[in-house]
PDB file of C-alpha atoms in Angstrom:
ATOM      1  CA  MET A   1      75.328 124.762   8.404  1.00 55.00           C
ATOM      2  CA  GLY A   2      73.544 122.213  10.673  1.00 52.00           C
ATOM      3  CA  LYS A   3      74.948 120.777  13.843  1.00 56.00           C
ATOM      4  CA  ASN A   4      77.264 117.903  13.178  1.00 70.00           C
ATOM      5  CA  THR A   5      76.846 114.330  14.239  1.00 83.00           C
ATOM      6  CA  ILE A   6      79.868 114.127  16.536  1.00 88.00           C
ATOM      7  CA  LYS A   7      78.768 114.725  20.101  1.00 92.00           C
ATOM      8  CA  ASN A   8      81.157 115.314  22.984  1.00 94.00           C
ATOM      9  CA  ASN A   9      81.440 115.610  26.760  1.00 94.00           C
ATOM     10  CA  ILE A  10      84.258 118.125  26.838  1.00 96.00           C
ATOM     11  CA  ARG A  11      82.361 120.662  28.962  1.00 95.00           C
ATOM     12  CA  THR A  12      81.631 118.016  31.619  1.00 95.00           C
ATOM     13  CA  LEU A  13      85.169 116.675  31.518  1.00 96.00           C
ATOM     14  CA  ARG A  14      86.591 120.181  31.931  1.00 96.00           C
ATOM     15  CA  PHE A  15      84.362 120.657  34.961  1.00 95.00           C
ATOM     16  CA  LEU A  16      85.512 117.353  36.443  1.00 94.00           C
ATOM     17  CA  ALA A  17      89.119 118.334  35.808  1.00 93.00           C
ATOM     18  CA  GLY A  18      88.846 121.162  38.320  1.00 93.00           C
ATOM     19  CA  GLU A  19      87.007 123.586  35.995  1.00 92.00           C
ATOM     20  CA  MET A  20      89.822 123.565  33.484  1.00 95.00           C
ATOM     21  CA  THR A  21      89.508 126.640  31.267  1.00 96.00           C
ATOM     22  CA  GLN A  22      88.978 126.426  27.527  1.00 96.00           C
ATOM     23  CA  GLN A  23      92.243 128.316  27.066  1.00 94.00           C
ATOM     24  CA  ALA A  24      94.133 125.784  29.227  1.00 96.00           C
ATOM     25  CA  LEU A  25      92.731 122.898  27.183  1.00 96.00           C
ATOM     26  CA  ALA A  26      93.483 124.747  23.958  1.00 95.00           C
ATOM     27  CA  ASP A  27      97.098 125.299  25.014  1.00 94.00           C
ATOM     28  CA  LYS A  28      97.498 121.626  25.937  1.00 95.00           C
ATOM     29  CA  VAL A  29      96.286 120.359  22.575  1.00 96.00           C
ATOM     30  CA  GLY A  30      97.790 123.152  20.451  1.00 94.00           C
ATOM     31  CA  VAL A  31      94.738 124.900  19.026  1.00 95.00           C
ATOM     32  CA  SER A  32      93.020 128.238  19.615  1.00 92.00           C
ATOM     33  CA  ARG A  33      90.408 128.788  22.324  1.00 92.00           C
ATOM     34  CA  GLN A  34      87.875 129.500  19.560  1.00 92.00           C
ATOM     35  CA  THR A  35      88.408 125.996  18.194  1.00 95.00           C
ATOM     36  CA  ILE A  36      87.677 124.462  21.608  1.00 96.00           C
ATOM     37  CA  VAL A  37      84.540 126.640  21.833  1.00 95.00           C
ATOM     38  CA  ALA A  38      83.451 125.443  18.368  1.00 94.00           C
ATOM     39  CA  ILE A  39      84.043 121.780  19.288  1.00 95.00           C
ATOM     40  CA  GLU A  40      82.083 122.137  22.547  1.00 95.00           C
ATOM     41  CA  LYS A  41      79.195 123.774  20.702  1.00 93.00           C
ATOM     42  CA  GLU A  42      79.393 120.964  18.129  1.00 91.00           C
ATOM     43  CA  LYS A  43      80.001 123.415  15.312  1.00 92.00           C
ATOM     44  CA  TYR A  44      83.238 121.719  14.355  1.00 94.00           C
ATOM     45  CA  SER A  45      84.265 118.057  14.300  1.00 93.00           C
ATOM     46  CA  PRO A  46      87.936 117.790  15.241  1.00 95.00           C
ATOM     47  CA  SER A  47      90.405 115.694  13.295  1.00 95.00           C
ATOM     48  CA  LEU A  48      91.163 112.245  14.654  1.00 95.00           C
ATOM     49  CA  GLU A  49      94.546 113.480  15.880  1.00 96.00           C
ATOM     50  CA  LEU A  50      93.026 116.402  17.791  1.00 96.00           C
ATOM     51  CA  ALA A  51      90.279 114.168  19.195  1.00 96.00           C
ATOM     52  CA  PHE A  52      92.924 111.773  20.562  1.00 96.00           C
ATOM     53  CA  LYS A  53      94.903 114.670  22.018  1.00 96.00           C
ATOM     54  CA  ILE A  54      91.813 115.985  23.832  1.00 97.00           C
ATOM     55  CA  ALA A  55      90.974 112.518  25.180  1.00 97.00           C
ATOM     56  CA  ARG A  56      94.560 112.171  26.352  1.00 96.00           C
ATOM     57  CA  VAL A  57      94.369 115.428  28.330  1.00 96.00           C
ATOM     58  CA  PHE A  58      91.449 113.998  30.317  1.00 96.00           C
ATOM     59  CA  ASP A  59      93.069 110.573  30.468  1.00 95.00           C
ATOM     60  CA  LYS A  60      89.976 108.977  28.955  1.00 95.00           C
ATOM     61  CA  PRO A  61      89.447 106.652  25.983  1.00 95.00           C
ATOM     62  CA  LEU A  62      88.232 108.422  22.856  1.00 95.00           C
ATOM     63  CA  GLU A  63      84.696 107.002  23.043  1.00 94.00           C
ATOM     64  CA  GLU A  64      84.182 108.521  26.492  1.00 94.00           C
ATOM     65  CA  VAL A  65      84.887 111.971  25.117  1.00 95.00           C
ATOM     66  CA  PHE A  66      83.345 111.772  21.654  1.00 95.00           C
ATOM     67  CA  ALA A  67      80.357 109.866  20.332  1.00 93.00           C
ATOM     68  CA  PHE A  68      79.035 109.444  16.819  1.00 90.00           C
ATOM     69  CA  LYS A  69      75.290 110.042  16.606  1.00 84.00           C
ATOM     70  CA  PRO A  70      74.059 110.030  13.010  1.00 80.00           C
ATOM     71  CA  GLU A  71      70.953 112.107  12.263  1.00 71.00           C
ATOM     72  CA  ASP A  72      69.059 108.875  11.433  1.00 67.00           C
ATOM     73  CA  ASP A  73      69.443 107.791  15.057  1.00 62.00           C
ATOM     74  CA  THR A  74      68.051 111.104  16.230  1.00 55.00           C
ATOM     75  CA  HIS A  75      64.976 110.633  14.021  1.00 56.00           C
ATOM     76  CA  LYS A  76      64.563 107.053  15.222  1.00 54.00           C
ATOM     77  CA  THR A  77      64.597 108.094  18.871  1.00 51.00           C
ATOM     78  CA  LYS A  78      61.932 110.720  18.174  1.00 48.00           C
ATOM     79  CA  HIS A  79      59.447 108.104  16.864  1.00 47.00           C
TER      80      HIS A  79
ATOM     81  CA  MET B   1      84.417 139.099  17.459  1.00 82.00           C
ATOM     82  CA  SER B   2      87.510 136.933  16.983  1.00 85.00           C
ATOM     83  CA  TYR B   3      90.772 138.109  15.426  1.00 87.00           C
ATOM     84  CA  ARG B   4      90.098 136.032  12.301  1.00 89.00           C
ATOM     85  CA  GLU B   5      86.661 137.552  11.742  1.00 91.00           C
ATOM     86  CA  LYS B   6      88.058 141.065  12.128  1.00 92.00           C
ATOM     87  CA  GLU B   7      90.858 140.146   9.709  1.00 92.00           C
ATOM     88  CA  ASN B   8      88.283 139.022   7.112  1.00 95.00           C
ATOM     89  CA  ILE B   9      86.246 142.214   7.458  1.00 95.00           C
ATOM     90  CA  ILE B  10      89.435 144.256   6.998  1.00 95.00           C
ATOM     91  CA  ASN B  11      90.259 142.188   3.885  1.00 94.00           C
ATOM     92  CA  ILE B  12      86.834 142.884   2.362  1.00 96.00           C
ATOM     93  CA  PHE B  13      87.020 146.621   2.992  1.00 95.00           C
ATOM     94  CA  SER B  14      90.654 146.935   1.909  1.00 95.00           C
ATOM     95  CA  GLY B  15      89.828 145.028  -1.308  1.00 95.00           C
ATOM     96  CA  LEU B  16      86.918 147.369  -2.028  1.00 96.00           C
ATOM     97  CA  LEU B  17      88.958 150.457  -1.151  1.00 96.00           C
ATOM     98  CA  ILE B  18      92.076 149.558  -3.134  1.00 96.00           C
ATOM     99  CA  THR B  19      90.212 148.310  -6.219  1.00 96.00           C
ATOM    100  CA  GLY B  20      87.791 151.229  -6.111  1.00 96.00           C
ATOM    101  CA  LEU B  21      90.495 153.877  -5.771  1.00 96.00           C
ATOM    102  CA  TYR B  22      92.784 152.330  -8.360  1.00 96.00           C
ATOM    103  CA  SER B  23      89.936 151.853 -10.862  1.00 95.00           C
ATOM    104  CA  TRP B  24      88.847 155.461 -10.367  1.00 95.00           C
ATOM    105  CA  ILE B  25      92.407 156.759 -10.971  1.00 95.00           C
ATOM    106  CA  VAL B  26      92.815 154.601 -14.107  1.00 93.00           C
ATOM    107  CA  TYR B  27      89.382 155.662 -15.392  1.00 93.00           C
ATOM    108  CA  GLN B  28      90.196 159.353 -14.864  1.00 93.00           C
ATOM    109  CA  ARG B  29      93.430 158.973 -16.849  1.00 92.00           C
ATOM    110  CA  HIS B  30      91.526 157.191 -19.597  1.00 90.00           C
ATOM    111  CA  VAL B  31      88.939 160.000 -19.699  1.00 90.00           C
ATOM    112  CA  GLN B  32      91.711 162.623 -19.782  1.00 91.00           C
ATOM    113  CA  GLY B  33      93.103 160.862 -22.838  1.00 87.00           C
ATOM    114  CA  LEU B  34      96.439 159.837 -21.304  1.00 87.00           C
ATOM    115  CA  PHE B  35      95.845 156.383 -22.783  1.00 84.00           C
ATOM    116  CA  ASP B  36      93.074 154.626 -24.685  1.00 85.00           C
ATOM    117  CA  LEU B  37      92.011 151.489 -22.840  1.00 85.00           C
ATOM    118  CA  THR B  38      89.521 150.497 -25.531  1.00 86.00           C
ATOM    119  CA  GLU B  39      92.313 149.998 -28.073  1.00 84.00           C
ATOM    120  CA  ASP B  40      95.677 149.691 -26.302  1.00 84.00           C
ATOM    121  CA  PHE B  41      95.552 146.203 -24.757  1.00 87.00           C
ATOM    122  CA  SER B  42      99.233 146.125 -23.779  1.00 89.00           C
ATOM    123  CA  LYS B  43      98.395 149.046 -21.468  1.00 90.00           C
ATOM    124  CA  TRP B  44      95.914 146.754 -19.698  1.00 90.00           C
ATOM    125  CA  GLY B  45      98.792 144.382 -18.946  1.00 91.00           C
ATOM    126  CA  VAL B  46     100.814 147.211 -17.405  1.00 92.00           C
ATOM    127  CA  ILE B  47      97.788 148.484 -15.448  1.00 93.00           C
ATOM    128  CA  LEU B  48      96.999 145.030 -14.045  1.00 93.00           C
ATOM    129  CA  LEU B  49     100.635 144.368 -13.102  1.00 94.00           C
ATOM    130  CA  ILE B  50     100.876 147.730 -11.313  1.00 95.00           C
ATOM    131  CA  PHE B  51      97.553 146.932  -9.620  1.00 94.00           C
ATOM    132  CA  ILE B  52      98.993 143.693  -8.215  1.00 94.00           C
ATOM    133  CA  GLY B  53     102.007 145.576  -6.817  1.00 96.00           C
ATOM    134  CA  VAL B  54      99.925 148.449  -5.417  1.00 95.00           C
ATOM    135  CA  SER B  55      97.475 145.995  -3.917  1.00 95.00           C
ATOM    136  CA  ILE B  56     100.212 144.026  -2.105  1.00 95.00           C
ATOM    137  CA  VAL B  57     101.881 147.159  -0.673  1.00 96.00           C
ATOM    138  CA  ALA B  58      98.540 148.744   0.343  1.00 95.00           C
ATOM    139  CA  ARG B  59      97.407 145.534   2.033  1.00 94.00           C
ATOM    140  CA  ILE B  60     100.645 145.271   4.018  1.00 95.00           C
ATOM    141  CA  ILE B  61     100.157 148.861   5.230  1.00 95.00           C
ATOM    142  CA  ILE B  62      96.468 148.283   6.057  1.00 94.00           C
ATOM    143  CA  TYR B  63      97.344 145.030   7.844  1.00 91.00           C
ATOM    144  CA  ILE B  64     100.007 146.768   9.977  1.00 92.00           C
ATOM    145  CA  ILE B  65      97.528 149.530  10.908  1.00 93.00           C
ATOM    146  CA  PHE B  66      94.892 146.900  11.727  1.00 91.00           C
ATOM    147  CA  HIS B  67      97.353 144.982  13.903  1.00 90.00           C
ATOM    148  CA  ILE B  68      98.306 148.152  15.831  1.00 91.00           C
ATOM    149  CA  LEU B  69      94.658 149.164  16.335  1.00 90.00           C
ATOM    150  CA  ASN B  70      93.748 145.635  17.390  1.00 88.00           C
ATOM    151  CA  TYR B  71      96.601 145.662  19.924  1.00 89.00           C
ATOM    152  CA  ILE B  72      95.420 148.999  21.348  1.00 90.00           C
ATOM    153  CA  ALA B  73      91.851 147.659  21.635  1.00 88.00           C
ATOM    154  CA  THR B  74      92.535 144.144  22.947  1.00 85.00           C
ATOM    155  CA  ARG B  75      96.142 144.179  24.244  1.00 83.00           C
ATOM    156  CA  GLU B  76      96.695 140.951  22.331  1.00 77.00           C
ATOM    157  CA  GLU B  77     100.138 141.312  20.830  1.00 75.00           C
ATOM    158  CA  ASP B  78     100.561 138.017  19.014  1.00 77.00           C
ATOM    159  CA  VAL B  79      98.684 136.967  15.906  1.00 78.00           C
ATOM    160  CA  PRO B  80      97.080 133.623  16.819  1.00 78.00           C
ATOM    161  CA  PRO B  81      98.676 130.811  14.805  1.00 84.00           C
ATOM    162  CA  ALA B  82      96.345 129.050  12.369  1.00 91.00           C
ATOM    163  CA  ASP B  83      95.164 125.695  13.695  1.00 93.00           C
ATOM    164  CA  GLU B  84      93.407 122.852  11.826  1.00 95.00           C
ATOM    165  CA  ARG B  85      89.986 124.556  11.996  1.00 95.00           C
ATOM    166  CA  ASP B  86      91.394 127.811  10.593  1.00 95.00           C
ATOM    167  CA  LYS B  87      93.063 125.888   7.764  1.00 96.00           C
ATOM    168  CA  LEU B  88      89.867 123.960   6.930  1.00 96.00           C
ATOM    169  CA  ILE B  89      87.802 127.155   6.930  1.00 96.00           C
ATOM    170  CA  ARG B  90      90.392 128.866   4.735  1.00 96.00           C
ATOM    171  CA  LEU B  91      90.338 125.977   2.258  1.00 97.00           C
ATOM    172  CA  LYS B  92      86.540 125.882   2.031  1.00 97.00           C
ATOM    173  CA  ALA B  93      86.342 129.654   1.650  1.00 97.00           C
ATOM    174  CA  MET B  94      89.058 129.583  -1.012  1.00 97.00           C
ATOM    175  CA  ARG B  95      87.043 126.945  -2.895  1.00 98.00           C
ATOM    176  CA  ASN B  96      84.014 129.264  -2.863  1.00 97.00           C
ATOM    177  CA  GLY B  97      86.156 132.131  -4.119  1.00 97.00           C
ATOM    178  CA  TYR B  98      87.557 130.004  -6.954  1.00 97.00           C
ATOM    179  CA  VAL B  99      84.054 128.876  -7.971  1.00 98.00           C
ATOM    180  CA  VAL B 100      82.945 132.511  -8.220  1.00 97.00           C
ATOM    181  CA  PHE B 101      86.031 133.565 -10.175  1.00 97.00           C
ATOM    182  CA  SER B 102      85.789 130.560 -12.515  1.00 97.00           C
ATOM    183  CA  GLY B 103      82.091 131.294 -13.095  1.00 97.00           C
ATOM    184  CA  GLY B 104      82.976 134.911 -13.808  1.00 96.00           C
ATOM    185  CA  PHE B 105      85.680 133.822 -16.234  1.00 95.00           C
ATOM    186  CA  VAL B 106      83.255 131.605 -18.167  1.00 96.00           C
ATOM    187  CA  LEU B 107      80.610 134.362 -18.218  1.00 96.00           C
ATOM    188  CA  SER B 108      83.208 136.862 -19.477  1.00 95.00           C
ATOM    189  CA  VAL B 109      84.285 134.522 -22.278  1.00 94.00           C
ATOM    190  CA  LEU B 110      80.633 133.913 -23.185  1.00 95.00           C
ATOM    191  CA  ALA B 111      80.016 137.662 -23.248  1.00 95.00           C
ATOM    192  CA  LEU B 112      83.090 138.069 -25.444  1.00 93.00           C
ATOM    193  CA  ALA B 113      81.756 135.394 -27.806  1.00 94.00           C
ATOM    194  CA  ILE B 114      78.445 137.208 -28.215  1.00 94.00           C
ATOM    195  CA  GLY B 115      80.036 140.547 -28.953  1.00 92.00           C
ATOM    196  CA  MET B 116      81.295 142.220 -25.771  1.00 91.00           C
ATOM    197  CA  PRO B 117      84.264 144.508 -26.561  1.00 92.00           C
ATOM    198  CA  VAL B 118      87.657 142.937 -25.788  1.00 91.00           C
ATOM    199  CA  TYR B 119      88.539 145.514 -23.119  1.00 91.00           C
ATOM    200  CA  GLY B 120      85.403 144.381 -21.251  1.00 92.00           C
ATOM    201  CA  ILE B 121      87.086 141.108 -20.354  1.00 92.00           C
ATOM    202  CA  PHE B 122      89.813 142.953 -18.420  1.00 92.00           C
ATOM    203  CA  ILE B 123      87.199 144.894 -16.485  1.00 93.00           C
ATOM    204  CA  ALA B 124      85.325 141.630 -15.859  1.00 94.00           C
ATOM    205  CA  PHE B 125      88.526 139.975 -14.533  1.00 92.00           C
ATOM    206  CA  VAL B 126      89.069 142.769 -12.025  1.00 94.00           C
ATOM    207  CA  GLY B 127      85.372 142.791 -11.069  1.00 95.00           C
ATOM    208  CA  PHE B 128      85.086 139.027 -10.623  1.00 96.00           C
ATOM    209  CA  GLY B 129      88.448 138.974  -8.833  1.00 95.00           C
ATOM    210  CA  LEU B 130      87.088 141.450  -6.317  1.00 96.00           C
ATOM    211  CA  LEU B 131      83.790 139.559  -6.042  1.00 97.00           C
ATOM    212  CA  ALA B 132      85.669 136.283  -5.483  1.00 97.00           C
ATOM    213  CA  GLU B 133      87.688 137.903  -2.709  1.00 96.00           C
ATOM    214  CA  ILE B 134      84.545 139.228  -1.043  1.00 97.00           C
ATOM    215  CA  ILE B 135      82.914 135.789  -1.282  1.00 97.00           C
ATOM    216  CA  GLU B 136      86.043 134.116   0.115  1.00 97.00           C
ATOM    217  CA  ASN B 137      86.249 136.407   3.126  1.00 97.00           C
ATOM    218  CA  SER B 138      82.492 136.391   3.705  1.00 97.00           C
ATOM    219  CA  SER B 139      82.559 132.585   3.573  1.00 97.00           C
ATOM    220  CA  GLN B 140      85.251 132.532   6.245  1.00 96.00           C
ATOM    221  CA  ILE B 141      83.145 134.764   8.506  1.00 96.00           C
ATOM    222  CA  TYR B 142      80.128 132.518   7.835  1.00 96.00           C
ATOM    223  CA  TYR B 143      82.044 129.309   8.649  1.00 95.00           C
ATOM    224  CA  TYR B 144      83.538 130.843  11.804  1.00 94.00           C
ATOM    225  CA  ARG B 145      80.074 131.836  13.016  1.00 92.00           C
ATOM    226  CA  LYS B 146      77.881 128.966  11.826  1.00 91.00           C
ATOM    227  CA  GLY B 147      80.371 126.115  12.006  1.00 89.00           C
ATOM    228  CA  VAL B 148      82.222 124.048   9.476  1.00 87.00           C
TER     229      VAL B 148
END
């Protein structure tokens, strides 16, 4: 199972939000801490609804929290 | 290790334990001549129905014991509610389990067509059912660890 193509800044945003814990974020958006861990490690791409909820917690637009980086782009940047 | 992963490991071992024990008891009775499973197919129906009941009750008991032991070890009283990731993992793992069971079903029917005794198909159902359950739970552990 390779890393997915949805990148995110959740770790940085948590830090900027006064080192918000993963559990606190999980409670705010209604998922388990393990799910937040998986999203941060880019092992799971959240649903659109969950992505919006996370962005809302940080009071940021969706594109400042998540970014779509297809594998083709990664290959292109390597050349 | 998360609660879900532990739950899956318990499911695998309880499946092996229950199926193994029940199969051994049924086989012993067959050997003792209490019933003939090679001829009496209605008995297979009774055996499989009892197996479903025994399996449900045994799993409830094992699950309660697991929950108590997990509480003693982690002090986490509540079972975490399933979120969208849990549900997606469960669905994908269930798909894998169904593929294995369906494959087993087709293989069993093929074996029957080329001369396997009829009682063999009942044994194959139980065997592939257990295999499908192991695959389903192993898949969940895999998806939890490697990502989905």
